[in-house]
Coordinates of C-alpha atoms in Angstrom, one line a residue:
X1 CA 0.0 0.0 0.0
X2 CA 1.1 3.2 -0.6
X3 CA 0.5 5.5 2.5
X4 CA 0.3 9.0 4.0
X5 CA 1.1 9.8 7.5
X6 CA -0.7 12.4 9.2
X7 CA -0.1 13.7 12.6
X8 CA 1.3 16.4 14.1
X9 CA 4.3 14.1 16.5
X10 CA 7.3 13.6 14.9
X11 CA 8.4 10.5 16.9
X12 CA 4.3 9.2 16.4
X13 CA 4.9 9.5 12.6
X14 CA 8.8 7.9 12.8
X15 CA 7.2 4.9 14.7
X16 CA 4.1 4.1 12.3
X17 CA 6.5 4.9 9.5
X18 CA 9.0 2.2 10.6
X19 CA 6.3 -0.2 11.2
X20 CA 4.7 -0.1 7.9
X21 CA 7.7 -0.3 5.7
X22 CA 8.9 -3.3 7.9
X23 CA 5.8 -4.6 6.7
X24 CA 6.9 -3.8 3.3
X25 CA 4.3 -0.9 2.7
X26 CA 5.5 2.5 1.1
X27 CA 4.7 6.0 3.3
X28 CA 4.7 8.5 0.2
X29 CA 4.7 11.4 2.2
X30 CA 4.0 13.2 5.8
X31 CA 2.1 15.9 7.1
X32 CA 1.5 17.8 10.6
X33 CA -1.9 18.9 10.2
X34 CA -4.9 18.5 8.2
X35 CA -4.0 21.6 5.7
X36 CA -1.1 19.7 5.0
X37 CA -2.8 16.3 4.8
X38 CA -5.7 17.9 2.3
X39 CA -2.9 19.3 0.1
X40 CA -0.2 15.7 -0.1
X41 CA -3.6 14.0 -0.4
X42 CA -3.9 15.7 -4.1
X43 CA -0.7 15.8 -4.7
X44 CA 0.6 11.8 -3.5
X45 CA -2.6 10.3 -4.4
X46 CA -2.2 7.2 -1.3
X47 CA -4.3 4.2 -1.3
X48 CA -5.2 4.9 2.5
X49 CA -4.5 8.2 4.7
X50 CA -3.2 7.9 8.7
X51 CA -4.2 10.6 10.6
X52 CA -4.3 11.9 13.8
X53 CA -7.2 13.6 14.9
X54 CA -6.2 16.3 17.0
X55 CA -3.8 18.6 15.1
X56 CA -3.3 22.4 15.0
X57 CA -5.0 24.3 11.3
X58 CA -7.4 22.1 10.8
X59 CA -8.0 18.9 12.3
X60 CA -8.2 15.2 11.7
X61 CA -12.2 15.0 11.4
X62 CA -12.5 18.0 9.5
X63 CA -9.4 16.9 6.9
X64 CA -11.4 13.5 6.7
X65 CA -14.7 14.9 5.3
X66 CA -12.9 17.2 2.8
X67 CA -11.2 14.5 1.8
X68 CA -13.7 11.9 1.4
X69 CA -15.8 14.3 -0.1
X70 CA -13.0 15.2 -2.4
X71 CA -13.0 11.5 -2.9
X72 CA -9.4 11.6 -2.6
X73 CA -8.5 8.4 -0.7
X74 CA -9.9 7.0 2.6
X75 CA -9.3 8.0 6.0
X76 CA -8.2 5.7 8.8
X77 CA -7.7 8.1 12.0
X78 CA -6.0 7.8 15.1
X79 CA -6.3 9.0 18.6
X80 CA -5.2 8.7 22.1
X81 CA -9.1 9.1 23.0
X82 CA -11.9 6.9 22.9
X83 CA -14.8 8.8 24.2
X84 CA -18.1 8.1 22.1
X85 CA -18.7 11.6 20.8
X86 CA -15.3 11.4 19.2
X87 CA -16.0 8.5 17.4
X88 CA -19.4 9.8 16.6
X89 CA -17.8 12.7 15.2
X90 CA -15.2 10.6 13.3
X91 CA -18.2 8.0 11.8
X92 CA -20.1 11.1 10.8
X93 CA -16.8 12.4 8.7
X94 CA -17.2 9.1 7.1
X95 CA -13.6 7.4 8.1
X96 CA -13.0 3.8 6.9
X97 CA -11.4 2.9 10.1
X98 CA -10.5 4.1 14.0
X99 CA -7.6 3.0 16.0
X100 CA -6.5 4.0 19.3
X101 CA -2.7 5.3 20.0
X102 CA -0.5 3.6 21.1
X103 CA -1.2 1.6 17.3
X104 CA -0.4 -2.5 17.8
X105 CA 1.3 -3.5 14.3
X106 CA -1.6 -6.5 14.3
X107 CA -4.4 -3.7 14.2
X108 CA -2.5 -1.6 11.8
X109 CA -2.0 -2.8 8.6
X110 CA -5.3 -5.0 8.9
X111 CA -7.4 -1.6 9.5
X112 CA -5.5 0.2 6.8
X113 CA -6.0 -2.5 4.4
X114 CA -9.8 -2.9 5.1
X115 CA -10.1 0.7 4.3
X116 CA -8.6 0.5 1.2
X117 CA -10.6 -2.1 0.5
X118 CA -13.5 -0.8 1.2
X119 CA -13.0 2.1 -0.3
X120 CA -12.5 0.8 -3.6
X121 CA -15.8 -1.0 -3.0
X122 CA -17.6 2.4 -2.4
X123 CA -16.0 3.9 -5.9
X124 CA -17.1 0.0 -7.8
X125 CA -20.7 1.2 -6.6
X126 CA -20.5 4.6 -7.2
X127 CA -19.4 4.1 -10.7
X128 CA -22.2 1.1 -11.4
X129 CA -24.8 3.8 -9.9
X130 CA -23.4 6.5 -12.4
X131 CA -23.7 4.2 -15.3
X132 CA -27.8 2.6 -14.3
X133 CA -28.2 6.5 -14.5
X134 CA -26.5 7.0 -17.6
X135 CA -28.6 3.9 -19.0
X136 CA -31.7 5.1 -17.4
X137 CA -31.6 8.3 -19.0
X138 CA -30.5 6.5 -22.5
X139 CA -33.7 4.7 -22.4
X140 CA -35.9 7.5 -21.4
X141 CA -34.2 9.6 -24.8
X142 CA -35.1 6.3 -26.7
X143 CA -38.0 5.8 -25.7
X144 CA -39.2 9.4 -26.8
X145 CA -37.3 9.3 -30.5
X146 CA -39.0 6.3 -31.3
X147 CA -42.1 7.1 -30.2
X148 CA -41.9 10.4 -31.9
X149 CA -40.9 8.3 -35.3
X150 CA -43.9 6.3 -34.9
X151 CA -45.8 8.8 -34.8
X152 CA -44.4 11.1 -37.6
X153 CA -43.8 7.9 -40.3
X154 CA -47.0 5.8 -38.7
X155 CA -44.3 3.2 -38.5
X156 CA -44.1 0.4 -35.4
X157 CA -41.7 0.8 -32.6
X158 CA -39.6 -1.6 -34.2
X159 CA -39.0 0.1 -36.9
X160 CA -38.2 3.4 -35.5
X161 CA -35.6 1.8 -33.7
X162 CA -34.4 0.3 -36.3
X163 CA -34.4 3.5 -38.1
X164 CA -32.2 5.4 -35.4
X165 CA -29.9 2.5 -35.2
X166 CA -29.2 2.3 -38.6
X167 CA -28.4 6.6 -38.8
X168 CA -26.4 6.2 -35.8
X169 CA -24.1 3.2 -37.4
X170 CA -24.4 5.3 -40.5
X171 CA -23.4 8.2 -38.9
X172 CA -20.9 6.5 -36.7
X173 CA -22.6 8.5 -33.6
X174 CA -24.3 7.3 -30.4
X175 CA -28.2 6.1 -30.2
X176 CA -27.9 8.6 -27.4
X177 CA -27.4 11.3 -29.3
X178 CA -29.1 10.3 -32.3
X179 CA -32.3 10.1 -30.4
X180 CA -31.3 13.9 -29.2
X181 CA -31.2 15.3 -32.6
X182 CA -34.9 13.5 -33.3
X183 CA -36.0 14.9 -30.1
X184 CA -34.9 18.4 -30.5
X185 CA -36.1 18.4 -34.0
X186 CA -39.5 17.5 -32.9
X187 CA -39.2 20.5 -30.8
X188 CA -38.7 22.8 -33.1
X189 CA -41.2 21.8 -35.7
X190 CA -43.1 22.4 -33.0
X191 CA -42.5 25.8 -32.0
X192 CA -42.5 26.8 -36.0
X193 CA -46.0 24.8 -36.6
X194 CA -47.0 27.5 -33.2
X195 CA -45.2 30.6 -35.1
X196 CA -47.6 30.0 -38.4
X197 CA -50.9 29.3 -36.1

């Protein structure tokens, strides 16, 4: 994995650093507070992000929600508290993981790499969510040019869609945007068939 370290200790950051490389991980850069983590988030583009949560500028909950919703890379904080509100707080910032300082090498890495996991799961749905829109919407513009088709050539469904998939091959364009041009022509016969009335 590659990973940044957030936290504003030196020798916190010099332990977990040691720890993950021994594991054969790679820590692509540092930072000592969440301006810092927000900015080598961008720039490093890590697999998982370890941060502390209190740090001076901006800290380790508010860093997490502008980076999650900056979708930059997911958030595993660390604290030497464990009172509910915090973790609340942290849940709410949508973190992939919590651990509790002093960090045990056996929670480590499996926490970081159940983020990361998870995390990729999160952008396998977002994406499959983005494309039944897409589709959605593709079927909706379909549905529309053929039925206009129909009813300009009195022709059956199957044959309007035949029609538009024929001009888009033809064309070498998509169905998507061949059933836009039918649609906005439509449109504007009739706002000139209104003009002559």
């Amino acid at each position: 994995m590659r990973i940044l370290l957030v936290d504003d200790e030196s020798l916190i950051r010099m332990d977990l650093r040691d720890q993950l490389e021994a594991a054969g991980h790679e820590v692509v850069g540092e930072g000592k507070n969440g301006v810092e983590a927000l900015s080598l988030a961008r720039q490093h583009k890590p697999d998982v992000i370890l941060m502390d949560v209190k740090m001076p500028e901006l800290d380790g909950i508010e860093a997490a929600r502008q980076i999650r919703y900056a979708r930059l890379a997911p958030v595993v904080l660390l604290t030497a508290y464990s009172q509910a509100d915090l973790v609340a707080k942290a849940a709410e910032s949508g973190v992939y993981g919590y651990l509790i300082k002093p960090v045990r090498e056996d929670q480590l890495l499996p926490a970081l790499s159940m983020a990361m996991n998870r995390f990729h799961d999160d952008q396998a749905l977002r994406k499959d969510i983005a494309d039944l829109e897409k589709s959605l919407e593709e079927r909706k513009l379909v549905s529309k040019a053929t039925g206009i088709l129909q009813e300009m050539y009195h022709i059956s469904e199957d044959n309007a869609y035949k029609r538009i998939r024929d001009f888009s091959m033809d064309k070498q364009s998509s169905i998507a945007d061949t059933c836009r041009k039918i649609i906005a022509g439509a449109e504007k016969r009739k706002k000139a068939d209104k003009v002559k009335k």
